mmCIF file of C-alpha atoms in Angstrom:
data_model
loop_
_atom_site.group_PDB
_atom_site.id
_atom_site.type_symbol
_atom_site.label_atom_id
_atom_site.label_comp_id
_atom_site.label_asym_id
_atom_site.label_seq_id
_atom_site.Cartn_x
_atom_site.Cartn_y
_atom_site.Cartn_z
ATOM 1 C CA UNK A 1317 106.036 1.964 229.958
ATOM 2 C CA UNK A 1318 107.170 0.671 233.377
ATOM 3 C CA UNK A 1319 110.681 1.444 234.335
ATOM 4 C CA UNK A 1320 111.109 -2.430 235.147
ATOM 5 C CA UNK A 1321 111.659 -3.041 231.361
ATOM 6 C CA UNK A 1322 108.838 -5.475 231.153
ATOM 7 C CA UNK A 1323 106.985 -3.879 228.785
ATOM 8 C CA UNK A 1324 109.956 -3.203 226.265
ATOM 9 C CA UNK A 1325 109.338 -4.104 222.374
ATOM 10 C CA UNK A 1326 111.410 -6.509 220.933
ATOM 11 C CA UNK A 1327 114.633 -5.060 219.728
ATOM 12 C CA UNK A 1328 116.208 -6.138 216.168
ATOM 13 C CA UNK A 1329 117.824 -4.552 213.311
ATOM 14 C CA UNK A 1330 116.817 -4.256 209.878
ATOM 15 C CA UNK A 1331 119.537 -5.333 207.740
ATOM 16 C CA UNK A 1332 118.015 -4.589 204.579
ATOM 17 C CA UNK A 1333 119.561 -1.036 204.115
ATOM 18 C CA UNK A 1334 123.119 -2.786 204.540
ATOM 19 C CA UNK A 1335 122.332 -5.095 201.748
ATOM 20 C CA UNK A 1336 120.872 -2.032 199.374
ATOM 21 C CA UNK A 1337 124.061 -0.138 200.498
ATOM 22 C CA UNK A 1338 126.190 -2.952 198.945
ATOM 23 C CA UNK A 1339 124.316 -3.152 195.690
ATOM 24 C CA UNK A 1340 124.229 0.686 195.474
ATOM 25 C CA UNK A 1341 128.044 0.864 195.772
ATOM 26 C CA UNK A 1342 128.269 -1.983 193.224
ATOM 27 C CA UNK A 1343 130.138 -4.062 195.951
ATOM 28 C CA UNK A 1344 129.692 -7.733 196.874
ATOM 29 C CA UNK A 1345 129.372 -8.082 200.532
ATOM 30 C CA UNK A 1346 129.537 -5.960 203.888
ATOM 31 C CA UNK A 1347 131.993 -7.235 206.337
ATOM 32 C CA UNK A 1348 132.013 -5.847 210.250
ATOM 33 C CA UNK A 1349 134.454 -7.161 212.750
ATOM 34 C CA UNK A 1350 134.646 -6.223 216.409
ATOM 35 C CA UNK A 1351 133.779 -7.417 219.839
ATOM 36 C CA UNK A 1352 131.017 -6.397 222.368
ATOM 37 C CA UNK A 1353 132.418 -2.840 222.747
ATOM 38 C CA UNK A 1354 132.185 -2.165 219.125
ATOM 39 C CA UNK A 1355 128.856 -0.454 219.063
ATOM 40 C CA UNK A 1356 128.369 -0.564 215.112
ATOM 41 C CA UNK A 1357 128.415 -4.321 215.477
ATOM 42 C CA UNK A 1358 126.308 -4.853 218.483
ATOM 43 C CA UNK A 1359 123.975 -2.549 216.768
ATOM 44 C CA UNK A 1360 123.690 -4.729 213.474
ATOM 45 C CA UNK A 1361 123.712 -8.009 215.357
ATOM 46 C CA UNK A 1362 121.976 -7.462 218.694
ATOM 47 C CA UNK A 1363 124.663 -9.987 220.005
ATOM 48 C CA UNK A 1364 125.873 -8.808 223.475
ATOM 49 C CA UNK A 1365 128.612 -11.287 222.801
ATOM 50 C CA UNK A 1366 131.937 -12.117 224.230
ATOM 51 C CA UNK A 1367 134.947 -9.532 224.674
ATOM 52 C CA UNK A 1368 136.863 -11.589 221.915
ATOM 53 C CA UNK A 1369 136.258 -10.508 218.262
ATOM 54 C CA UNK A 1370 133.572 -11.944 215.999
ATOM 55 C CA UNK A 1371 132.249 -11.084 212.489
ATOM 56 C CA UNK A 1372 129.175 -10.274 210.364
ATOM 57 C CA UNK A 1373 128.982 -10.687 206.692
ATOM 58 C CA UNK A 1374 126.263 -9.549 204.678
ATOM 59 C CA UNK A 1375 125.529 -10.617 201.087
ATOM 60 C CA UNK A 1376 122.757 -9.179 198.690
ATOM 61 C CA UNK A 1377 120.889 -12.129 196.947
ATOM 62 C CA UNK A 1378 120.413 -12.093 193.236
ATOM 63 C CA UNK A 1379 117.552 -14.302 192.813
ATOM 64 C CA UNK A 1380 117.414 -15.384 196.394
ATOM 65 C CA UNK A 1381 117.020 -13.830 199.735
ATOM 66 C CA UNK A 1382 119.675 -11.556 201.134
ATOM 67 C CA UNK A 1383 121.913 -13.380 203.601
ATOM 68 C CA UNK A 1384 123.604 -12.380 206.936
ATOM 69 C CA UNK A 1385 126.147 -14.744 208.605
ATOM 70 C CA UNK A 1386 127.241 -14.371 212.219
ATOM 71 C CA UNK A 1387 130.827 -15.866 212.780
ATOM 72 C CA UNK A 1388 130.546 -16.219 216.627
ATOM 73 C CA UNK A 1389 133.046 -17.940 218.959
ATOM 74 C CA UNK A 1390 132.044 -21.746 219.510
ATOM 75 C CA UNK A 1391 131.171 -21.087 223.302
ATOM 76 C CA UNK A 1392 128.509 -18.467 222.432
ATOM 77 C CA UNK A 1393 126.668 -20.475 219.633
ATOM 78 C CA UNK A 1394 123.456 -20.743 221.631
ATOM 79 C CA UNK A 1395 123.425 -17.001 222.445
ATOM 80 C CA UNK A 1396 124.073 -16.126 219.000
ATOM 81 C CA UNK A 1397 121.210 -18.437 217.575
ATOM 82 C CA UNK A 1398 118.905 -16.783 220.236
ATOM 83 C CA UNK A 1399 119.980 -12.867 219.822
ATOM 84 C CA UNK A 1400 121.062 -13.007 216.111
ATOM 85 C CA UNK A 1401 118.633 -15.663 214.637
ATOM 86 C CA UNK A 1402 115.635 -16.314 216.505
ATOM 87 C CA UNK A 1403 115.546 -12.530 217.857
ATOM 88 C CA UNK A 1404 114.949 -11.493 214.145
ATOM 89 C CA UNK A 1405 112.182 -13.998 213.198
ATOM 90 C CA UNK A 1406 109.076 -12.715 211.657
ATOM 91 C CA UNK A 1407 106.115 -12.693 214.135
ATOM 92 C CA UNK A 1408 102.559 -13.413 213.462
ATOM 93 C CA UNK A 1409 99.940 -10.925 214.956
ATOM 94 C CA UNK A 1410 99.586 -12.872 218.075
ATOM 95 C CA UNK A 1411 103.188 -12.136 218.836
ATOM 96 C CA UNK A 1412 104.200 -15.847 217.706
ATOM 97 C CA UNK A 1413 107.239 -16.782 215.480
ATOM 98 C CA UNK A 1414 106.114 -16.481 211.670
ATOM 99 C CA UNK A 1415 107.018 -19.462 209.385
ATOM 100 C CA UNK A 1416 110.588 -19.514 209.163
ATOM 101 C CA UNK A 1417 111.047 -16.029 207.860
ATOM 102 C CA UNK A 1418 112.749 -12.939 209.084
ATOM 103 C CA UNK A 1419 111.453 -9.643 209.881
ATOM 104 C CA UNK A 1420 113.615 -7.771 207.340
ATOM 105 C CA UNK A 1421 113.659 -10.450 204.654
ATOM 106 C CA UNK A 1422 117.430 -11.029 205.238
ATOM 107 C CA UNK A 1423 118.155 -14.733 206.181
ATOM 108 C CA UNK A 1424 120.491 -15.128 209.070
ATOM 109 C CA UNK A 1425 122.731 -17.824 210.183
ATOM 110 C CA UNK A 1426 125.462 -18.467 212.668
ATOM 111 C CA UNK A 1427 128.811 -20.182 211.958
ATOM 112 C CA UNK A 1428 131.374 -21.347 214.530
ATOM 113 C CA UNK A 1429 133.883 -23.135 212.291
ATOM 114 C CA UNK A 1430 137.620 -22.432 212.475
ATOM 115 C CA UNK A 1431 136.991 -20.600 215.838
ATOM 116 C CA UNK A 1432 140.733 -20.648 216.615
ATOM 117 C CA UNK A 1433 141.306 -18.132 213.482
ATOM 118 C CA UNK A 1434 141.212 -14.472 213.533
ATOM 119 C CA UNK A 1435 137.474 -13.043 212.955
ATOM 120 C CA UNK A 1436 138.822 -11.412 209.781
ATOM 121 C CA UNK A 1437 139.953 -14.596 208.368
ATOM 122 C CA UNK A 1438 136.606 -16.173 209.333
ATOM 123 C CA UNK A 1439 134.960 -13.635 207.453
ATOM 124 C CA UNK A 1440 137.012 -13.973 204.513
ATOM 125 C CA UNK A 1441 136.215 -17.376 204.400
ATOM 126 C CA UNK A 1442 132.528 -16.953 204.770
ATOM 127 C CA UNK A 1443 132.700 -14.371 201.764
ATOM 128 C CA UNK A 1444 134.388 -17.258 199.783
ATOM 129 C CA UNK A 1445 131.826 -19.710 200.564
ATOM 130 C CA UNK A 1446 128.790 -17.413 199.839
ATOM 131 C CA UNK A 1447 130.406 -15.868 196.739
ATOM 132 C CA UNK A 1448 132.361 -18.366 195.282
ATOM 133 C CA UNK A 1449 136.424 -17.978 194.404
ATOM 134 C CA UNK A 1450 136.295 -17.796 190.809
ATOM 135 C CA UNK A 1451 136.167 -13.889 190.958
ATOM 136 C CA UNK A 1452 139.246 -12.549 192.444
ATOM 137 C CA UNK A 1453 137.844 -8.694 192.365
ATOM 138 C CA UNK A 1454 135.709 -8.945 195.046
ATOM 139 C CA UNK A 1455 134.859 -5.589 197.081
ATOM 140 C CA UNK A 1456 133.546 -5.510 200.535
ATOM 141 C CA UNK A 1457 132.084 -2.620 202.133
ATOM 142 C CA UNK A 1458 133.321 -2.076 205.492
ATOM 143 C CA UNK A 1459 132.635 0.377 208.373
ATOM 144 C CA UNK A 1460 135.377 3.142 208.763
ATOM 145 C CA UNK A 1461 136.060 1.754 212.276
ATOM 146 C CA UNK A 1462 137.175 -1.841 211.147
ATOM 147 C CA UNK A 1463 140.109 -2.823 213.068
ATOM 148 C CA UNK A 1464 143.396 -2.783 211.022
ATOM 149 C CA UNK A 1465 144.208 -6.296 211.478
ATOM 150 C CA UNK A 1466 140.911 -7.385 210.242
ATOM 151 C CA UNK A 1467 141.163 -5.211 207.148
ATOM 152 C CA UNK A 1468 144.587 -6.870 206.604
ATOM 153 C CA UNK A 1469 142.998 -10.356 206.613
ATOM 154 C CA UNK A 1470 140.499 -9.485 204.408
ATOM 155 C CA UNK A 1471 142.654 -7.982 201.958
ATOM 156 C CA UNK A 1472 145.176 -10.816 201.976
ATOM 157 C CA UNK A 1473 142.426 -13.090 200.836
ATOM 158 C CA UNK A 1474 142.087 -10.979 197.714
ATOM 159 C CA UNK A 1475 139.282 -8.564 198.325
ATOM 160 C CA UNK A 1476 139.440 -4.923 197.934
ATOM 161 C CA UNK A 1477 137.798 -2.850 200.708
ATOM 162 C CA UNK A 1478 135.580 0.233 200.604
ATOM 163 C CA UNK A 1479 134.323 2.309 203.466
ATOM 164 C CA UNK A 1480 130.659 2.767 203.836
ATOM 165 C CA UNK A 1481 128.599 5.146 206.404
ATOM 166 C CA UNK A 1482 125.477 2.907 205.849
ATOM 167 C CA UNK A 1483 125.670 1.795 209.454
ATOM 168 C CA UNK A 1484 126.042 5.326 210.572
ATOM 169 C CA UNK A 1485 123.101 6.283 208.787
ATOM 170 C CA UNK A 1486 120.905 3.337 209.702
ATOM 171 C CA UNK A 1487 121.669 3.889 213.623
ATOM 172 C CA UNK A 1488 120.790 7.491 213.316
ATOM 173 C CA UNK A 1489 117.197 6.948 213.150
ATOM 174 C CA UNK A 1490 115.576 5.166 215.949
ATOM 175 C CA UNK A 1491 112.870 2.578 215.639
ATOM 176 C CA UNK A 1492 110.017 2.419 218.265
ATOM 177 C CA UNK A 1493 111.694 -0.385 220.136
ATOM 178 C CA UNK A 1494 114.991 2.043 220.480
ATOM 179 C CA UNK A 1495 112.754 4.782 221.678
ATOM 180 C CA UNK A 1496 111.539 2.334 224.419
ATOM 181 C CA UNK A 1497 115.197 1.856 225.717
ATOM 182 C CA UNK A 1498 116.247 5.301 225.345
ATOM 183 C CA UNK A 1499 113.168 6.686 227.311
ATOM 184 C CA UNK A 1500 113.772 4.078 230.254
ATOM 185 C CA UNK A 1501 117.188 4.949 230.648
ATOM 186 C CA UNK A 1502 116.694 8.602 230.330
ATOM 187 C CA UNK A 1503 114.074 8.148 233.249
ATOM 188 C CA UNK A 1504 116.732 6.483 235.213
ATOM 189 C CA UNK A 1505 118.969 10.045 234.577
ATOM 190 C CA UNK A 1506 115.956 12.045 235.783
ATOM 191 C CA UNK A 1507 116.085 10.106 238.896
ATOM 192 C CA UNK A 1508 119.781 10.399 239.555
ATOM 193 C CA UNK A 1509 119.580 14.229 238.555
ATOM 194 C CA UNK A 1510 116.545 14.449 241.424
ATOM 195 C CA UNK A 1511 119.225 12.730 243.977
ATOM 196 C CA UNK A 1512 121.864 15.184 242.980
ATOM 197 C CA UNK A 1513 119.680 18.367 243.447
ATOM 198 C CA UNK A 1514 118.195 17.009 246.707
ATOM 199 C CA UNK A 1515 121.380 16.489 247.983
ATOM 200 C CA UNK A 1516 122.663 19.980 247.296
ATOM 201 C CA UNK A 1517 119.375 21.377 248.554
ATOM 202 C CA UNK A 1518 119.745 19.295 251.800
ATOM 203 C CA UNK A 1519 123.132 20.672 252.424
ATOM 204 C CA UNK A 1520 124.160 23.331 254.992
ATOM 205 C CA UNK A 1521 126.703 26.102 254.454
ATOM 206 C CA UNK A 1522 129.659 25.872 256.982
ATOM 207 C CA UNK A 1523 133.291 26.550 257.389
ATOM 208 C CA UNK A 1524 135.978 24.185 256.345
ATOM 209 C CA UNK A 1525 139.184 23.462 258.339
ATOM 210 C CA UNK A 1526 140.753 26.658 256.421
ATOM 211 C CA UNK A 1527 137.926 28.808 257.485
ATOM 212 C CA UNK A 1528 136.429 28.832 253.737
ATOM 213 C CA UNK A 1529 132.860 28.418 253.123
ATOM 214 C CA UNK A 1530 131.876 24.822 252.446
ATOM 215 C CA UNK A 1531 128.851 22.594 252.147
ATOM 216 C CA UNK A 1532 128.117 19.836 254.705
ATOM 217 C CA UNK A 1533 125.942 16.975 253.835
ATOM 218 C CA UNK A 1534 125.390 13.886 256.285
ATOM 219 C CA UNK A 1535 128.064 15.153 258.754
ATOM 220 C CA UNK A 1536 130.732 15.663 256.115
ATOM 221 C CA UNK A 1537 131.935 17.930 253.629
ATOM 222 C CA UNK A 1538 129.998 17.530 250.189
ATOM 223 C CA UNK A 1539 132.492 16.911 247.382
ATOM 224 C CA UNK A 1540 131.916 16.019 243.574
ATOM 225 C CA UNK A 1541 132.958 12.545 244.505
ATOM 226 C CA UNK A 1542 130.296 12.001 247.330
ATOM 227 C CA UNK A 1543 127.631 13.439 244.833
ATOM 228 C CA UNK A 1544 128.649 11.430 242.030
ATOM 229 C CA UNK A 1545 128.482 8.296 244.409
ATOM 230 C CA UNK A 1546 124.925 9.203 245.497
ATOM 231 C CA UNK A 1547 123.949 9.991 241.727
ATOM 232 C CA UNK A 1548 125.382 6.375 240.866
ATOM 233 C CA UNK A 1549 123.594 4.632 243.549
ATOM 234 C CA UNK A 1550 120.248 5.818 242.408
ATOM 235 C CA UNK A 1551 121.059 4.824 238.807
ATOM 236 C CA UNK A 1552 122.232 1.246 239.937
ATOM 237 C CA UNK A 1553 118.736 1.210 241.994
ATOM 238 C CA UNK A 1554 116.990 1.982 238.523
ATOM 239 C CA UNK A 1555 118.684 -0.886 236.741
ATOM 240 C CA UNK A 1556 121.150 1.065 234.714
ATOM 241 C CA UNK A 1557 124.752 1.658 234.927
ATOM 242 C CA UNK A 1558 126.600 4.591 235.172
ATOM 243 C CA UNK A 1559 129.343 3.590 232.732
ATOM 244 C CA UNK A 1560 131.879 6.062 234.361
ATOM 245 C CA UNK A 1561 130.359 8.694 232.740
ATOM 246 C CA UNK A 1562 128.501 10.778 235.519
ATOM 247 C CA UNK A 1563 130.498 13.935 235.203
ATOM 248 C CA UNK A 1564 130.188 16.414 238.348
ATOM 249 C CA UNK A 1565 132.504 19.578 238.546
ATOM 250 C CA UNK A 1566 132.066 22.484 241.060
ATOM 251 C CA UNK A 1567 133.554 26.014 240.556
ATOM 252 C CA UNK A 1568 136.501 26.071 237.944
ATOM 253 C CA UNK A 1569 136.262 22.427 237.643
ATOM 254 C CA UNK A 1570 132.879 22.862 236.383
ATOM 255 C CA UNK A 1571 134.477 24.364 233.043
ATOM 256 C CA UNK A 1572 136.189 21.180 232.548
ATOM 257 C CA UNK A 1573 133.315 19.492 230.414
ATOM 258 C CA UNK A 1574 133.638 15.847 231.666
ATOM 259 C CA UNK A 1575 135.404 16.252 235.030
ATOM 260 C CA UNK A 1576 135.399 13.131 237.170
ATOM 261 C CA UNK A 1577 137.765 14.475 239.902
ATOM 262 C CA UNK A 1578 137.132 15.040 243.559
ATOM 263 C CA UNK A 1579 136.675 18.883 244.554
ATOM 264 C CA UNK A 1580 134.775 20.441 247.288
ATOM 265 C CA UNK A 1581 131.446 21.927 246.493
ATOM 266 C CA UNK A 1582 131.152 25.552 247.916
ATOM 267 C CA UNK A 1583 128.242 27.920 248.238
ATOM 268 C CA UNK A 1584 128.518 30.551 245.549
ATOM 269 C CA UNK A 1585 129.941 28.476 242.995
ATOM 270 C CA UNK A 1586 128.541 26.378 239.978
ATOM 271 C CA UNK A 1587 127.811 22.750 240.332
ATOM 272 C CA UNK A 1588 127.554 21.257 236.932
ATOM 273 C CA UNK A 1589 126.047 17.827 236.623
ATOM 274 C CA UNK A 1590 126.126 15.420 233.533
ATOM 275 C CA UNK A 1591 124.223 12.232 234.087
ATOM 276 C CA UNK A 1592 124.756 9.716 230.988
ATOM 277 C CA UNK A 1593 124.071 6.078 232.153
ATOM 278 C CA UNK A 1594 123.900 3.031 229.818
ATOM 279 C CA UNK A 1595 120.640 1.092 229.927
ATOM 280 C CA UNK A 1596 119.061 -2.059 228.380
ATOM 281 C CA UNK A 1597 120.830 -3.374 225.341
ATOM 282 C CA UNK A 1598 123.397 -0.411 225.631
ATOM 283 C CA UNK A 1599 121.360 2.447 225.101
ATOM 284 C CA UNK A 1600 122.473 5.834 226.701
ATOM 285 C CA UNK A 1601 120.783 8.616 228.388
ATOM 286 C CA UNK A 1602 122.121 12.188 228.594
ATOM 287 C CA UNK A 1603 121.018 15.008 231.010
ATOM 288 C CA UNK A 1604 122.532 18.036 232.568
ATOM 289 C CA UNK A 1605 121.867 20.533 235.048
ATOM 290 C CA UNK A 1606 123.350 23.154 236.692
ATOM 291 C CA UNK A 1607 123.054 24.421 240.391
ATOM 292 C CA UNK A 1608 124.454 26.998 242.809
ATOM 293 C CA UNK A 1609 123.774 26.963 246.396
ATOM 294 C CA UNK A 1610 123.523 30.461 247.890
ATOM 295 C CA UNK A 1611 124.631 32.361 244.630
ATOM 296 C CA UNK A 1612 125.293 36.054 244.616
ATOM 297 C CA UNK A 1613 123.444 36.409 241.302
ATOM 298 C CA UNK A 1614 126.685 37.439 239.386
ATOM 299 C CA UNK A 1615 128.296 35.531 236.547
ATOM 300 C CA UNK A 1616 126.637 32.239 237.110
ATOM 301 C CA UNK A 1617 122.870 33.927 236.820
ATOM 302 C CA UNK A 1618 123.880 35.883 233.750
ATOM 303 C CA UNK A 1619 125.263 32.637 232.374
ATOM 304 C CA UNK A 1620 122.351 30.409 233.244
ATOM 305 C CA UNK A 1621 119.743 32.805 231.760
ATOM 306 C CA UNK A 1622 122.004 33.035 228.348
ATOM 307 C CA UNK A 1623 121.965 29.011 228.358
ATOM 308 C CA UNK A 1624 118.455 29.025 228.979
ATOM 309 C CA UNK A 1625 117.579 30.975 226.341
ATOM 310 C CA UNK A 1626 119.710 29.273 224.029
ATOM 311 C CA UNK A 1627 118.316 25.783 224.555
ATOM 312 C CA UNK A 1628 114.910 27.271 223.991
ATOM 313 C CA UNK A 1629 116.231 29.109 220.484
ATOM 314 C CA UNK A 1630 117.697 25.485 219.628
ATOM 315 C CA UNK A 1631 114.351 23.755 220.464
ATOM 316 C CA UNK A 1632 112.444 26.512 218.216
ATOM 317 C CA UNK A 1633 114.533 25.311 215.182
ATOM 318 C CA UNK A 1634 114.200 21.366 215.623
ATOM 319 C CA UNK A 1635 111.863 19.904 212.901
ATOM 320 C CA UNK A 1636 112.277 17.705 209.930
ATOM 321 C CA UNK A 1637 114.488 18.838 207.103
ATOM 322 C CA UNK A 1638 116.020 21.644 209.129
ATOM 323 C CA UNK A 1639 120.047 21.733 208.619
ATOM 324 C CA UNK A 1640 121.386 20.436 211.803
ATOM 325 C CA UNK A 1641 124.099 23.234 211.741
ATOM 326 C CA UNK A 1642 121.089 25.711 211.847
ATOM 327 C CA UNK A 1643 120.693 24.619 215.334
ATOM 328 C CA UNK A 1644 124.134 25.410 216.407
ATOM 329 C CA UNK A 1645 124.049 28.669 214.663
ATOM 330 C CA UNK A 1646 120.966 29.509 216.719
ATOM 331 C CA UNK A 1647 122.439 28.381 219.982
ATOM 332 C CA UNK A 1648 125.991 30.660 219.165
ATOM 333 C CA UNK A 1649 124.009 33.497 218.208
ATOM 334 C CA UNK A 1650 121.629 33.412 221.502
ATOM 335 C CA UNK A 1651 124.776 33.250 223.640
ATOM 336 C CA UNK A 1652 126.591 35.848 221.683
ATOM 337 C CA UNK A 1653 123.576 38.215 222.382
ATOM 338 C CA UNK A 1654 124.263 37.714 226.004
ATOM 339 C CA UNK A 1655 127.912 38.655 225.557
ATOM 340 C CA UNK A 1656 129.391 35.196 225.675
ATOM 341 C CA UNK A 1657 132.067 34.339 223.034
ATOM 342 C CA UNK A 1658 130.337 31.805 220.871
ATOM 343 C CA UNK A 1659 133.418 30.526 219.023
ATOM 344 C CA UNK A 1660 135.677 30.026 222.016
ATOM 345 C CA UNK A 1661 138.366 27.388 222.015
ATOM 346 C CA UNK A 1662 138.828 24.821 224.709
ATOM 347 C CA UNK A 1663 140.161 26.197 227.891
ATOM 348 C CA UNK A 1664 138.791 29.845 227.053
ATOM 349 C CA UNK A 1665 135.900 31.544 228.304
ATOM 350 C CA UNK A 1666 132.645 31.238 226.435
ATOM 351 C CA UNK A 1667 130.895 28.599 224.193
ATOM 352 C CA UNK A 1668 133.499 25.683 223.418
ATOM 353 C CA UNK A 1669 131.594 22.765 221.736
ATOM 354 C CA UNK A 1670 128.912 21.861 219.640
ATOM 355 C CA UNK A 1671 125.146 22.615 220.434
ATOM 356 C CA UNK A 1672 124.304 18.785 220.609
ATOM 357 C CA UNK A 1673 124.915 15.239 219.225
ATOM 358 C CA UNK A 1674 123.193 12.113 218.574
ATOM 359 C CA UNK A 1675 122.637 9.410 221.187
ATOM 360 C CA UNK A 1676 121.852 5.791 220.888
ATOM 361 C CA UNK A 1677 123.956 2.866 221.456
ATOM 362 C CA UNK A 1678 126.682 5.301 221.610
ATOM 363 C CA UNK A 1679 126.727 8.353 223.926
ATOM 364 C CA UNK A 1680 127.963 10.564 221.072
ATOM 365 C CA UNK A 1681 126.836 9.270 217.466
ATOM 366 C CA UNK A 1682 125.063 10.840 214.256
ATOM 367 C CA UNK A 1683 123.982 13.330 213.705
ATOM 368 C CA UNK A 1684 125.845 16.248 215.055
ATOM 369 C CA UNK A 1685 123.740 19.514 215.587
ATOM 370 C CA UNK A 1686 126.797 21.431 214.175
ATOM 371 C CA UNK A 1687 127.404 19.126 211.231
ATOM 372 C CA UNK A 1688 126.254 18.338 207.704
ATOM 373 C CA UNK A 1689 122.896 16.888 206.894
ATOM 374 C CA UNK A 1690 119.380 17.543 207.832
ATOM 375 C CA UNK A 1691 117.373 16.421 210.872
ATOM 376 C CA UNK A 1692 114.815 13.557 210.192
ATOM 377 C CA UNK A 1693 112.110 12.080 212.228
ATOM 378 C CA UNK A 1694 113.607 9.107 214.147
ATOM 379 C CA UNK A 1695 116.909 11.112 215.062
ATOM 380 C CA UNK A 1696 117.582 11.682 218.981
ATOM 381 C CA UNK A 1697 119.802 14.306 219.660
ATOM 382 C CA UNK A 1698 121.005 15.829 223.075
ATOM 383 C CA UNK A 1699 120.587 19.484 223.080
ATOM 384 C CA UNK A 1700 123.635 21.118 225.058
ATOM 385 C CA UNK A 1701 124.153 24.720 225.235
ATOM 386 C CA UNK A 1702 126.773 25.860 227.770
ATOM 387 C CA UNK A 1703 129.254 28.454 228.561
ATOM 388 C CA UNK A 1704 132.409 28.375 230.536
ATOM 389 C CA UNK A 1705 134.935 30.464 232.488
ATOM 390 C CA UNK A 1706 138.032 28.367 233.588
ATOM 391 C CA UNK A 1707 138.195 30.914 236.577
ATOM 392 C CA UNK A 1708 134.936 30.746 237.704
ATOM 393 C CA UNK A 1709 132.873 27.456 236.557
ATOM 394 C CA UNK A 1710 130.543 26.427 233.901
ATOM 395 C CA UNK A 1711 126.564 26.332 233.061
ATOM 396 C CA UNK A 1712 125.218 23.750 230.664
ATOM 397 C CA UNK A 1713 121.659 22.376 230.207
ATOM 398 C CA UNK A 1714 120.970 19.278 228.255
ATOM 399 C CA UNK A 1715 118.095 17.320 227.248
ATOM 400 C CA UNK A 1716 117.383 14.153 224.856
ATOM 401 C CA UNK A 1717 115.019 15.264 222.136
ATOM 402 C CA UNK A 1718 113.564 13.125 219.376
ATOM 403 C CA UNK A 1719 112.679 14.444 216.105
ATOM 404 C CA UNK A 1720 109.288 13.701 215.083
ATOM 405 C CA UNK A 1721 107.026 14.285 212.145
ATOM 406 C CA UNK A 1722 105.763 17.358 213.593
ATOM 407 C CA UNK A 1723 108.661 18.787 215.602
ATOM 408 C CA UNK A 1724 110.174 17.288 218.369
ATOM 409 C CA UNK A 1725 109.588 15.442 222.017
ATOM 410 C CA UNK A 1726 111.678 15.830 224.827
ATOM 411 C CA UNK A 1727 112.215 12.069 225.977
ATOM 412 C CA UNK A 1728 111.992 12.719 229.830
ATOM 413 C CA UNK A 1729 111.360 16.202 231.245
ATOM 414 C CA UNK A 1730 113.230 17.724 234.356
ATOM 415 C CA UNK A 1731 112.884 21.015 235.985
ATOM 416 C CA UNK A 1732 115.018 24.028 235.612
ATOM 417 C CA UNK A 1733 116.142 26.387 238.032
ATOM 418 C CA UNK A 1734 119.650 27.385 239.348
ATOM 419 C CA UNK A 1735 118.663 27.019 242.898
ATOM 420 C CA UNK A 1736 118.245 23.877 243.793
ATOM 421 C CA UNK A 1737 115.258 22.428 245.823
ATOM 422 C CA UNK A 1738 114.351 18.909 247.282
ATOM 423 C CA UNK A 1739 113.080 16.872 244.180
ATOM 424 C CA UNK A 1740 112.549 13.438 246.007
#
């Protein structure tokens, strides 16, 4: 697959499981309300839409096809028709449109009436239109994240609301088209990491104005902000966005898991680099490595060996049917064997977070490697063991891994090593 995205397979969402969830819950319809920043709604509709609210209604068919209605802002009707309706049309063996049908059997349409009304009101009107108003006891399934005002409008229309995790479950298992996008953005993250490591390798050790040892790169002191800008420029050149999530810490700030400030990077201190760009259709990458320029082989070397060993222990557990929390348990046990507290609280020395999390349209989504449930083929997880000491620094190693029928696959490999080398 080329990095320019030309070979990306068509991206579309199967809405049949949502309709099935409605029937299984003995409910009447499913409703989601949000805007283009709502990852659930973006996943369900593939409508990259405006920053104003819109809604989706899914109604199971009794004797007819299941139906899905996108209540879009009127100025975005053409885009909604293209992305929500045309993009879900069934295709023949030659890649052409099928005869009127939809790939998942759910008939789609766009409505732009009552555009001045709140999206919750518009959704309630669609429910009434599709199901009739003779029944005053309709039950609507909604995502837990539905906005409060939308919920109020739906309830004022006489509907009872019930929360569902159907969208979370659907999002957790990725399709081949989603893998395409995840691989592409993770390859961009690899390029960004290579840039960061190369900059560190090219830097020279000097004394700053106070006489303290520092790193100089291209005639200026190397700081976390300068390194972040170099990484983000590489991401942009690869056609992805940093999304404000390139986190680089150095020394004590490397113990801050999401540091985005400006600290000098000094020899002998850990430089933790977490690259998490957003790529095509909103899919995310996530890659972390830690380096030390001219380290003395003390705390950082022991911590690196512990984290590297914990990563291997985590990967050894990943296969279908394994309880997700087993992965976290193995990571914690391995870190404890190296003398690090596996249950440290934020701000304490040791392992302060979960072993990993799902990645997709959101940077953090289901499944959690410290939560309930089992790993299934199609799950994509960031495996991220780490140890931290607020007075010294932090070490974390993170890769994106897809659960396969046989075990796992790392979506984009990147080398390991605490001493930076030129990668470009």
